[in-house]
Tab-separated table of C-alpha atoms and ligand atoms in Angstrom:
chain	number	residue	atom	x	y	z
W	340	UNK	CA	-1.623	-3.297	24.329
W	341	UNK	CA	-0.419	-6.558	23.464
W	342	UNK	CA	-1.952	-9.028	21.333
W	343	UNK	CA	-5.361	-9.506	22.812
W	344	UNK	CA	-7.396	-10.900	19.434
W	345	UNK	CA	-11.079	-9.679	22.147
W	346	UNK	CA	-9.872	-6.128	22.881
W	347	UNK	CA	-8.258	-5.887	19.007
W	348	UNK	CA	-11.992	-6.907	17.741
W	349	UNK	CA	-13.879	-4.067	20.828
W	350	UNK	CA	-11.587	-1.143	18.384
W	351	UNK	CA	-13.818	-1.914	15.742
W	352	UNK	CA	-17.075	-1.390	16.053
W	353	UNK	CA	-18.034	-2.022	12.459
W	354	UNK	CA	-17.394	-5.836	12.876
W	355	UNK	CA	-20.317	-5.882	14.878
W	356	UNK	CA	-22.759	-4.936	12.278
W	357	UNK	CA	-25.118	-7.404	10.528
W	358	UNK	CA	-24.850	-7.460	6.630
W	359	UNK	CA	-27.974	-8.832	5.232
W	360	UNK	CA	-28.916	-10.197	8.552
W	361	UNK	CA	-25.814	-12.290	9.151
W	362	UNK	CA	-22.430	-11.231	11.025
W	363	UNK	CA	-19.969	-9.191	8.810
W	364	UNK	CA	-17.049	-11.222	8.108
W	365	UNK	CA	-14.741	-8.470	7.003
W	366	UNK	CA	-12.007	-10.027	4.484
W	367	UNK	CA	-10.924	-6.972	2.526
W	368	UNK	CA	-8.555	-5.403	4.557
W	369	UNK	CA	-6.605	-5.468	1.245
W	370	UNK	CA	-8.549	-3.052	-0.452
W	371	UNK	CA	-9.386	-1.108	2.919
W	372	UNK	CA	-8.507	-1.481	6.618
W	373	UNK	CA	-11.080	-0.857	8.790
W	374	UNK	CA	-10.313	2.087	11.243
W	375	UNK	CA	-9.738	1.443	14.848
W	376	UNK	CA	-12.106	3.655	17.331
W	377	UNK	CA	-8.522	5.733	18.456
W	378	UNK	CA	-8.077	6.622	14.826
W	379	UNK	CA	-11.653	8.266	14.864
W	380	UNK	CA	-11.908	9.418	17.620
W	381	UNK	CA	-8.380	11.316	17.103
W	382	UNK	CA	-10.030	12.621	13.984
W	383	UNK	CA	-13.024	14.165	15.293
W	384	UNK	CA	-11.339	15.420	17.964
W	385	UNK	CA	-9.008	17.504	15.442
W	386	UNK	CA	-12.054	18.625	13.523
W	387	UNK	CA	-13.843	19.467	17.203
W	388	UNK	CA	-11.436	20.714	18.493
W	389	UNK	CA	-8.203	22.117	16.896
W	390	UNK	CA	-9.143	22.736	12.910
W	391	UNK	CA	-6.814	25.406	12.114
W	392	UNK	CA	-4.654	25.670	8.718
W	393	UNK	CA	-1.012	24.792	9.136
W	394	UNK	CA	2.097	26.748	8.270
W	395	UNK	CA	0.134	29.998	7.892
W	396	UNK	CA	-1.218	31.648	11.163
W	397	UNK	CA	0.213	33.703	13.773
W	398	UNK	CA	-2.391	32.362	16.301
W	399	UNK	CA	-2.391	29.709	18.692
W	400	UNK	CA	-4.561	27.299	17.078
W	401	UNK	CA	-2.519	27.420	13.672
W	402	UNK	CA	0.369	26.589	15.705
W	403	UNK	CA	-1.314	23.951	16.878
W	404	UNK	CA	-2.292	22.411	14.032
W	405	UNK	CA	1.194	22.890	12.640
W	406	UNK	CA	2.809	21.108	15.821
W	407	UNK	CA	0.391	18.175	15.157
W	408	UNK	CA	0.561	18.119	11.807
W	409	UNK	CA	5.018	18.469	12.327
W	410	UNK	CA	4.430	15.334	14.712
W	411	UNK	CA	2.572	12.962	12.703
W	412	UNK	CA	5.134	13.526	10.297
W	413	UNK	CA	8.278	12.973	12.422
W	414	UNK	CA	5.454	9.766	13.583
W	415	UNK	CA	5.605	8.766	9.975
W	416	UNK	CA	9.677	8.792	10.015
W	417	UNK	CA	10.311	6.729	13.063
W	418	UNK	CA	7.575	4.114	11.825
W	419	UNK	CA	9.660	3.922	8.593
W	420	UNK	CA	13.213	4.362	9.858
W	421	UNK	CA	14.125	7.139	7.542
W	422	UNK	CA	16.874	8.668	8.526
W	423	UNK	CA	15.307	12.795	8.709
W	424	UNK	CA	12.032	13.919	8.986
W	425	UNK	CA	12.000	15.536	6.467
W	426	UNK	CA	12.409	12.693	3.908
W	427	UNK	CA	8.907	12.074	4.706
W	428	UNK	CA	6.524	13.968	2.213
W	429	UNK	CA	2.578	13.872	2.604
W	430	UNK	CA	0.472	13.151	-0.412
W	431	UNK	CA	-2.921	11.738	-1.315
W	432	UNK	CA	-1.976	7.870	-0.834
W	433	UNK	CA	0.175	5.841	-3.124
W	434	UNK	CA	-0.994	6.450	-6.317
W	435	UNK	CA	-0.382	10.001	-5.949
W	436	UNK	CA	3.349	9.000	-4.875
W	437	UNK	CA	3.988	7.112	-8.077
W	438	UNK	CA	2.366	9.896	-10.220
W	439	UNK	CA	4.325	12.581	-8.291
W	440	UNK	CA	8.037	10.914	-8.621
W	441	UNK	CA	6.864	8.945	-12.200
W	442	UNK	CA	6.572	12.985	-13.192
W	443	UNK	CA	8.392	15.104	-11.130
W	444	UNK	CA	11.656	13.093	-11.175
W	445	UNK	CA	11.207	10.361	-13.715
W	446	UNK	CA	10.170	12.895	-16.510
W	447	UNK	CA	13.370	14.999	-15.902
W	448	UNK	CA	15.639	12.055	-15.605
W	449	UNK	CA	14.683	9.699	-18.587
W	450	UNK	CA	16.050	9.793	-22.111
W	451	UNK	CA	15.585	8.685	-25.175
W	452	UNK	CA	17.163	5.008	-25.146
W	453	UNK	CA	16.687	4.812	-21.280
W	454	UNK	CA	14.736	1.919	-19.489
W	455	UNK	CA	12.041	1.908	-16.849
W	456	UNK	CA	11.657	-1.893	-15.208
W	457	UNK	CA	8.684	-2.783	-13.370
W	458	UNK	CA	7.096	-6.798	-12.592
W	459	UNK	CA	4.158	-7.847	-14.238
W	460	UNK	CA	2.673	-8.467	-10.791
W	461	UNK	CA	2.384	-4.486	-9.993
W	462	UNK	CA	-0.750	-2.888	-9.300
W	463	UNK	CA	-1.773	-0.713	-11.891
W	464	UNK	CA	-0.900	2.358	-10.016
W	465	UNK	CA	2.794	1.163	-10.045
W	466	UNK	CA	2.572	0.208	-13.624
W	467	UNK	CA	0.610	2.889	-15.825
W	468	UNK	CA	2.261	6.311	-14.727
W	469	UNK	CA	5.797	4.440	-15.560
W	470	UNK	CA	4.048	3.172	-18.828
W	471	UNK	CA	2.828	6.995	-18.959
W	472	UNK	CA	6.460	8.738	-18.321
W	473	UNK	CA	8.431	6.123	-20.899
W	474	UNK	CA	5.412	7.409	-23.365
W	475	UNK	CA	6.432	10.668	-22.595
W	476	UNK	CA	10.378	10.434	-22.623
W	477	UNK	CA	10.631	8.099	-25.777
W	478	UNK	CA	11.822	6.140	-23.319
W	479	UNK	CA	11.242	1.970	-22.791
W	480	UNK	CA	8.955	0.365	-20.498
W	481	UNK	CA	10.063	-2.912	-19.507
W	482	UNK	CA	8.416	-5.706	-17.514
W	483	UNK	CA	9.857	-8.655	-15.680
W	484	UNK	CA	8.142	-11.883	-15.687
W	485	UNK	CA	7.649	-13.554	-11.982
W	486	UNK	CA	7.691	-17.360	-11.452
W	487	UNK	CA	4.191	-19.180	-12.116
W	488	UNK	CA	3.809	-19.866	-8.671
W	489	UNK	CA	3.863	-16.013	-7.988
W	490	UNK	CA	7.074	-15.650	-6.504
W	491	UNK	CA	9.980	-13.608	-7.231
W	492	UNK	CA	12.551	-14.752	-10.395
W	493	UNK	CA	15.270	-13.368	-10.068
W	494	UNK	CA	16.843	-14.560	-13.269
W	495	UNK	CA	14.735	-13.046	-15.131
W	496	UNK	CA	14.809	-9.544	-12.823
W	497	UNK	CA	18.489	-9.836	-13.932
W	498	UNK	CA	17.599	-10.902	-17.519
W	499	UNK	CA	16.036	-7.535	-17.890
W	500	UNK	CA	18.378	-4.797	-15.876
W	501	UNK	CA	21.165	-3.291	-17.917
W	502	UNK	CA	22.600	-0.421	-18.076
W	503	UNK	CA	20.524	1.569	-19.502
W	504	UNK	CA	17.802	0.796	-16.878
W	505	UNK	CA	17.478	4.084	-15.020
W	506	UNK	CA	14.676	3.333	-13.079
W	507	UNK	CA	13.231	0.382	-11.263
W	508	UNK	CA	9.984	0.563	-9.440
W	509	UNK	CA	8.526	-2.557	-7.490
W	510	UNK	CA	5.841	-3.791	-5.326
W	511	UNK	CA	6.931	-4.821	-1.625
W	512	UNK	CA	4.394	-7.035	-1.270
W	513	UNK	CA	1.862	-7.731	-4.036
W	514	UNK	CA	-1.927	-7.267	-3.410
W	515	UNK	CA	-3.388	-9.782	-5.305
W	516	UNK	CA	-1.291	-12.648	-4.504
W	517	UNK	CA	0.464	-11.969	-1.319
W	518	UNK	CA	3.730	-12.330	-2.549
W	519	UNK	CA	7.060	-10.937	-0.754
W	520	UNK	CA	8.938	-9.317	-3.048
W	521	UNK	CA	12.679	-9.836	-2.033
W	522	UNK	CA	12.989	-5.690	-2.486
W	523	UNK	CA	16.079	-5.282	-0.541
W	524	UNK	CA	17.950	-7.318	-3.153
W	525	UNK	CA	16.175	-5.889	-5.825
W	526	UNK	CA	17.778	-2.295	-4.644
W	527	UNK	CA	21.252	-3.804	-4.406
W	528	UNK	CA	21.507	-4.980	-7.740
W	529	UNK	CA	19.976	-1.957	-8.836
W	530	UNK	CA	22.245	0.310	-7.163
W	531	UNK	CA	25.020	-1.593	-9.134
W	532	UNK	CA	24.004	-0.014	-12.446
W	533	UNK	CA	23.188	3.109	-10.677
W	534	UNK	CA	19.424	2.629	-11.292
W	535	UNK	CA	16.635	4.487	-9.051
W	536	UNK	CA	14.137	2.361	-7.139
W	537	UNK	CA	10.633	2.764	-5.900
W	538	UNK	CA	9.022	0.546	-3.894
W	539	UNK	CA	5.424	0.879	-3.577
W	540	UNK	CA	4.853	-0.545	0.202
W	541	UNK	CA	0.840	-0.109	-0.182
W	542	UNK	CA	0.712	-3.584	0.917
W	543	UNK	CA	3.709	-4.080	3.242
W	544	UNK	CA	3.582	-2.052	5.488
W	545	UNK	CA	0.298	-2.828	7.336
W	546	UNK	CA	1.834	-6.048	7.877
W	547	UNK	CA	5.747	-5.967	8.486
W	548	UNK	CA	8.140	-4.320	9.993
W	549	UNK	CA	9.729	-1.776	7.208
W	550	UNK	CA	13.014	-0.062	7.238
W	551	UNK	CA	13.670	2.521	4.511
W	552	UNK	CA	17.326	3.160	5.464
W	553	UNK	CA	18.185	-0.496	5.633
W	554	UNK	CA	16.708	-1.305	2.213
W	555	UNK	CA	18.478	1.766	0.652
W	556	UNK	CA	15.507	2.426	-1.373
W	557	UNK	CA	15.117	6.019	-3.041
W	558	UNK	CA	11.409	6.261	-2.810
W	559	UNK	CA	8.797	3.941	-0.642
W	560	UNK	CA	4.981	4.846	-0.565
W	561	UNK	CA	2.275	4.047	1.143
W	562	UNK	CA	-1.269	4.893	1.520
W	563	UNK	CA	-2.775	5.370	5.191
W	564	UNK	CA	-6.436	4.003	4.602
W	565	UNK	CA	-4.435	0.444	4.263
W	566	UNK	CA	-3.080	0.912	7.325
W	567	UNK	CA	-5.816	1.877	10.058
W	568	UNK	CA	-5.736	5.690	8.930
W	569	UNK	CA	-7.938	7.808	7.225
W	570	UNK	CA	-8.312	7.836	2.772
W	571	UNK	CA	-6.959	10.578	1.175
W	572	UNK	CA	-3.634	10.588	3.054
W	573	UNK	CA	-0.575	8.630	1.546
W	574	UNK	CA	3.360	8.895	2.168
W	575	UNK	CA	6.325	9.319	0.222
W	576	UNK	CA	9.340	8.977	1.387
W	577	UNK	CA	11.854	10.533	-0.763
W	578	UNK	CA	15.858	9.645	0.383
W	579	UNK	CA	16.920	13.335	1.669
W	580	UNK	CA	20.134	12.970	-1.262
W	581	UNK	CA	17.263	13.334	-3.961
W	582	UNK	CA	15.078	15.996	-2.552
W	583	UNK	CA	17.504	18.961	-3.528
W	584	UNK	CA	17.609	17.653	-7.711
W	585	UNK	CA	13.895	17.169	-7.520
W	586	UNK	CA	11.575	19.813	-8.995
W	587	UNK	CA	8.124	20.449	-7.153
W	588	UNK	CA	5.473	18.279	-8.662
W	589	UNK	CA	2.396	20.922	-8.029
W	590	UNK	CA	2.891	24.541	-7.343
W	591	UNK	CA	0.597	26.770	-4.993
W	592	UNK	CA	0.635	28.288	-1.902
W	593	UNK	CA	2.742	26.681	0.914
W	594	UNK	CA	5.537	25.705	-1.344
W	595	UNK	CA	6.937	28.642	-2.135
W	596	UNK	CA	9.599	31.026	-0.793
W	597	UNK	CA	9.568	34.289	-2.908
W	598	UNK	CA	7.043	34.673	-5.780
W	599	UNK	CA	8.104	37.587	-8.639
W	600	UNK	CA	6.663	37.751	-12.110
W	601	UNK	CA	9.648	37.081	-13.424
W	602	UNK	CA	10.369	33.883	-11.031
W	603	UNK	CA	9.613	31.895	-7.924
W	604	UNK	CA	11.742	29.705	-5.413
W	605	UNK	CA	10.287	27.439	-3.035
W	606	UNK	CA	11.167	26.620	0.337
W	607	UNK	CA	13.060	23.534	1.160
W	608	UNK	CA	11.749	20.079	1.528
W	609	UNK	CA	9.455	18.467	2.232
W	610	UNK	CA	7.249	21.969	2.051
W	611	UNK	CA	7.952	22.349	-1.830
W	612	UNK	CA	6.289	18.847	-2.386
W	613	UNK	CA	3.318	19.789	-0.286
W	614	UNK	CA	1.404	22.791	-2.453
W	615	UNK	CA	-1.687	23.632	-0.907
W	616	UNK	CA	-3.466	23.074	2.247
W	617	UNK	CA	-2.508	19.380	2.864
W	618	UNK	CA	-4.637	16.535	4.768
W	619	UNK	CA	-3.918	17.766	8.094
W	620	UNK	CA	-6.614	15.845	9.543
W	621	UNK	CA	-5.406	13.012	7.473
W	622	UNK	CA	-2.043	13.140	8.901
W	623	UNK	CA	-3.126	13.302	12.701
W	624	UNK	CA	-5.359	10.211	11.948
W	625	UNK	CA	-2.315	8.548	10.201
W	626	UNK	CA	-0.222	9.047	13.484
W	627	UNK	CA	-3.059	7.899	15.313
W	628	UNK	CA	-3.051	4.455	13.376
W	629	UNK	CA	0.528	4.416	13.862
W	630	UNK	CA	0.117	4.531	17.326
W	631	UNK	CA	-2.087	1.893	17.473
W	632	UNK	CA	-0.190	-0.120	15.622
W	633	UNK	CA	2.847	0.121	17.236
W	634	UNK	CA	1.642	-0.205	20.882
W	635	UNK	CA	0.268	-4.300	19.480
W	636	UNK	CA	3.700	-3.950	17.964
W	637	UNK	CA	3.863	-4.786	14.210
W	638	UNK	CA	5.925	-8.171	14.739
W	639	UNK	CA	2.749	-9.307	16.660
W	640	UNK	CA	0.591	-8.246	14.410
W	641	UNK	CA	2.335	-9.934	11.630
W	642	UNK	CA	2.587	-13.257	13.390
W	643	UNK	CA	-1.063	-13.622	14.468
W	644	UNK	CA	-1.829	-12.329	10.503
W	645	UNK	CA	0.585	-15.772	9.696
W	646	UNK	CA	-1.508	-17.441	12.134
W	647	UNK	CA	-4.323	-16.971	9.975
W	648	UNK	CA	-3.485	-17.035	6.494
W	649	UNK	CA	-1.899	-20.991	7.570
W	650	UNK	CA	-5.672	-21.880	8.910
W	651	UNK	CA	-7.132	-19.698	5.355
W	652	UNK	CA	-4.917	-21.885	3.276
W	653	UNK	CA	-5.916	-24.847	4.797
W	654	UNK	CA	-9.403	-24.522	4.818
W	655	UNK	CA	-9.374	-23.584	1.092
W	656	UNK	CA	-6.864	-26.421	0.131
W	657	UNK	CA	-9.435	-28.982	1.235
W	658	UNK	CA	-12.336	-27.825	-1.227
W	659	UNK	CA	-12.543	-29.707	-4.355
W	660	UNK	CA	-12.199	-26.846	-7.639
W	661	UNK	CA	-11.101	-24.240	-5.198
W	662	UNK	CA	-7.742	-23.395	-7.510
W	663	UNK	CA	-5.522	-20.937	-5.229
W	664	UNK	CA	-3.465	-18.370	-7.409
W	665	UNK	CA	-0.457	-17.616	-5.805
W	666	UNK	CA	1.296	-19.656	-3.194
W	667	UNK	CA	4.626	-17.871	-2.841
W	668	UNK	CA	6.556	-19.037	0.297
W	669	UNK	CA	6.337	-16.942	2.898
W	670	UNK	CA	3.517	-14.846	1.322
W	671	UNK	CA	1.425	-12.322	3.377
W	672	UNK	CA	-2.197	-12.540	4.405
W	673	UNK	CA	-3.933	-12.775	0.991
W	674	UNK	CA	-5.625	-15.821	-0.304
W	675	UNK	CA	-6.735	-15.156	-4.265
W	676	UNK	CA	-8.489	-18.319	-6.023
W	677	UNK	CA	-10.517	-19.278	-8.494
W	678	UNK	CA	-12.956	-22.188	-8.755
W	679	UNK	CA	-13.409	-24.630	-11.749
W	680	UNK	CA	-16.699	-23.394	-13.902
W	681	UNK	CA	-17.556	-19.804	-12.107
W	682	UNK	CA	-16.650	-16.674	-12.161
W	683	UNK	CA	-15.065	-15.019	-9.237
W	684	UNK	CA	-18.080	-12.016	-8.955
W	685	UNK	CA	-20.534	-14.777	-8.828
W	686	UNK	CA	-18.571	-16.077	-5.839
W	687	UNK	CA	-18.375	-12.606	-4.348
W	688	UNK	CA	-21.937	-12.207	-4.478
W	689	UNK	CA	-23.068	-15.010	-3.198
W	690	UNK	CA	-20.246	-14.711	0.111
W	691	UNK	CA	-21.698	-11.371	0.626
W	692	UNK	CA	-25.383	-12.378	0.642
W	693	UNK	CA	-23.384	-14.822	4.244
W	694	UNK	CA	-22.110	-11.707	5.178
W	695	UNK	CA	-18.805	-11.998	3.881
W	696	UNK	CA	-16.760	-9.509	2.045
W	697	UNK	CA	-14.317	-10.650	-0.286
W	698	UNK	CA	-12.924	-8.683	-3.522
W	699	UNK	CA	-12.968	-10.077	-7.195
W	700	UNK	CA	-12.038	-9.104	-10.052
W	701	UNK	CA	-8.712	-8.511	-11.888
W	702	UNK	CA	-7.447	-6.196	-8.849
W	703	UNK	CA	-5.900	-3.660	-10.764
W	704	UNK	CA	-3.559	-6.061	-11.945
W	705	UNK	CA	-4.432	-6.909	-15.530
W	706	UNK	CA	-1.035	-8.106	-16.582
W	707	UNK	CA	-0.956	-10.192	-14.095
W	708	UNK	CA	-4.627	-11.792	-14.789
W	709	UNK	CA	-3.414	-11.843	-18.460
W	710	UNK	CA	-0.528	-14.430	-17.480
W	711	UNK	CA	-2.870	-16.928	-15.480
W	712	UNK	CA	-5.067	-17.057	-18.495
W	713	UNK	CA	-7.913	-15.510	-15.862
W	714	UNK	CA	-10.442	-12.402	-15.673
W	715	UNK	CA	-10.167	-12.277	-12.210
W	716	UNK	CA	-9.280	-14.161	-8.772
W	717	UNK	CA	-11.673	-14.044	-5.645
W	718	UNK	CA	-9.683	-12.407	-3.192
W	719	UNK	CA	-9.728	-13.155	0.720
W	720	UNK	CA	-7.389	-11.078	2.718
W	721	UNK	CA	-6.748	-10.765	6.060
W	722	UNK	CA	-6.100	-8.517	8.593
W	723	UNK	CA	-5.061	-8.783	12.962
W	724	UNK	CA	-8.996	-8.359	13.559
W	725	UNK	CA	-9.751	-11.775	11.536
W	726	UNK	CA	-10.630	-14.969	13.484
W	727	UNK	CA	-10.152	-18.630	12.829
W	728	UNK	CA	-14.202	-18.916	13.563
W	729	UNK	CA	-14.750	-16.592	10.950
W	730	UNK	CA	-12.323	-18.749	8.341
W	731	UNK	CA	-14.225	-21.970	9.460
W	732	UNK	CA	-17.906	-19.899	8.281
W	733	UNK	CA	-16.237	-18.918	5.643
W	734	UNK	CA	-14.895	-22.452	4.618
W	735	UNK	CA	-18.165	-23.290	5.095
W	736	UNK	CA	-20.079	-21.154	2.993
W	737	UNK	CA	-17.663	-21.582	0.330
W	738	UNK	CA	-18.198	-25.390	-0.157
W	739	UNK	CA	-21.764	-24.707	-0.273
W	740	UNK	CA	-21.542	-22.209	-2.989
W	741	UNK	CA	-19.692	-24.487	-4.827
W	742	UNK	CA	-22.626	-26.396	-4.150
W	743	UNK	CA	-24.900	-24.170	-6.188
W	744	UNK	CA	-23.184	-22.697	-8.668
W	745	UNK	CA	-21.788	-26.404	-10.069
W	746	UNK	CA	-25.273	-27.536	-9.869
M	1466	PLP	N1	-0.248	-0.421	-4.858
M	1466	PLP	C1	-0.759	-1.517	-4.305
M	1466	PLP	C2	0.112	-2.730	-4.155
M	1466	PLP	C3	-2.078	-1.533	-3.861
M	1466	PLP	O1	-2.584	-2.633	-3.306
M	1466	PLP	C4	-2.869	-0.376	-4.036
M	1466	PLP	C5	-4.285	-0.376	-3.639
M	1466	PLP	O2	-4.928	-1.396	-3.589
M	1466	PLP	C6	-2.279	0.750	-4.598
M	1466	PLP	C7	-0.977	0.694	-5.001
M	1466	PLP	C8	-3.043	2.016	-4.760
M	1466	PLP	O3	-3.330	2.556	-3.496
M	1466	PLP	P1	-4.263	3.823	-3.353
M	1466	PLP	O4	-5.537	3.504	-4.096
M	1466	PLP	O5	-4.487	3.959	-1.886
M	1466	PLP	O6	-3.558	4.991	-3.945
């Protein structure tokens, strides 16, 4: 399929309901993309059809299930570019990725004396479990400031990496601003000091292209409900050099190899990160929304996205007390602002009560509302199944809520 905005729009049926009696105008991808009809449909056909439990049966629909399952993982791999399948380790989404490495590799790793390094534009999911494990380790937590207009500084990314900084963990692309963090040469100067990275990619990689083995990161996650796929299923990528020195993060069934009561090993990885039954219907709908991205192909998904966030930030620019937060160059499709004398839920409300969802609030980024001086942004992001009709209703509706809420 190539970029065909009509047929894009017919994979999602939800965009044709009526929110209190007006067309939904669905700007929240951020939070939540919606789910293409493949992606359900792939789904339900799994739960119709194949449900089986994977890695355990000697029957033919185990197998199955275990084929599928094997696929959307080595699906997963190529949509990444790691370098072995294997590298690729199913969880619950990204905030069970940081929590997992934060404990199961951070916690063994950090000393007393030893650094952790984050921004101060991470969501709190990237920010808290590294707050939790430097608790934990008597180790620091450190944050890096970012420039004012949301964009990467890397003086003071510098200003704060030394050698005792062990671990560095990063947003690709932030989700309340938009902003492109420059991750790539984050991990090089990293690697210099011999410091881990992380980069959580909840936000990057619905929307660009994204190459684990060419950023030389050690751990990338992701969470598949941001990306077309189903909740409850989230990747980690862990580089395959790592796997061997990292201790399971849950035990159970499924990760083990020989259980005594004196001891237990586990079986190699990725299967000794994975204890329990995992997501398996999860995972096939992740490969299905990996499919459907890649047959738009992610390049033309990101330029139409572009497309749109140019006409957003135009439309915005031209209302009078519409503040935007955030205007990195070369930002992705998220548009947070405030405007002069309300308060961003107010603004919410009323956009919803036109049929247009929006998020406000601090968006799990309190640090980051702390340094604007702000409780909270109104947040517009976009997604491939966004029109420029819908951004002029929306421009629309936003002057006149101005409108009220000044009067
Ligand atoms: N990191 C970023 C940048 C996010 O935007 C989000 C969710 O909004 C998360 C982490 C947490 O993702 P999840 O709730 O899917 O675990």
């Amino acid at each position: 399929m190539s970029f065909n905005a009509d047929l894009i729009r017919r994979q999602f049926p939800i965009l044709e309901c009526k929110v209190h009696g007006k067309p939904l105008v669905y700007f929240d991808s951020a939070a939540t993309a919606l789910k293409p009809m493949t992606v359900v449909d792939r789904i339900n056909e799994h739960y119709l059809y194949e449900a089986s439990n994977v890695h355990r049966g000697l029957h033919f629909l185990s197998d199955q299930a275990t084929q599928y399952f094997e696929d959307s993982r080595a699906r997963v791999a190529g949509f990444i570019n790691a370098s072995a399948v294997n590298e690729v380790v199913f969880t619950a989404g990204t905030t069970a990725s940081v929590n997992f490495v934060s404990q199961a590799f951070g916690r063994a790793l950090l000393k007393k004396n030893d650094e952790v390094l984050v921004s101060e534009i991470e969501h709190h999911s990237n920010f808290v479990p590294w707050q939790k494990v430097a608790q934990q380790t008597g180790s620091k937590f450190e944050v890096f400031e970012i420039n004012k207009d949301g964009s990467f500084n890397l003086e003071n990314f510098l200003n704060k990496l030394n050698s005792n900084t062990k671990i560095v963990s990063v947003s690709h692309v932030s989700n309340t601003l938009g902003t492109v963090f420059p991750v790539k040469e984050i991990i090089k100067h990293a690697k210099k000091i011999g410091a881990f990275v992380f980069v959580d990619g909840a936000q990057a990689v619905p929307h660009q292209s994204v190459d684990v083995k060419d950023l030389d990161c050690d751990f990338y996650a992701f969470s598949g409900h941001k990306l077309y796929g189903p909740t409850g299923i989230g990747v980690l990528y862990i580089k395959s050099n790592l796997q061997d020195k990292m201790e399971p993060y849950q035990m159970g069934g499924g990760m083990v190899d020989k259980v005594e009561q004196a001891i237990t090993t586990y079986q190699d990885a990725p299967y000794k990160f994975e204890a329990g039954t995992p997501h398996i219907a999860g995972a096939v709908g992740l490969a299905a929304a990996i499919e459907f991205v890649n047959e738009i192909g992610i390049d033309s998904i990101s330029e139409k996205e572009q497309e749109l966030l140019v006409y957003a930030t135009k439309i915005i620019s031209e209302i009078p007390s519409v503040k935007q937060i955030g205007t990195a160059p070369g930002k992705g499709p998220i548009l947070s602002f405030v405007i002069e004398g309300t308060h961003p839920s107010d603004v919410a409300t009323l956009l919803d009560q036109e049929g247009i969802a929006v998020r406000a609030g601090h968006h799990c980024t309190q640090p980051l509302m702390k340094k604007y001086g702000i409780p909270g942004t109104v947040r517009a992001s976009f997604s491939m199944y966004n029109t420029t009709d819908e951004m002029d209703y929306f421009g629309k509706t936003l002057k006149k809520i101005v409108g009220i809420l000044k009067d």
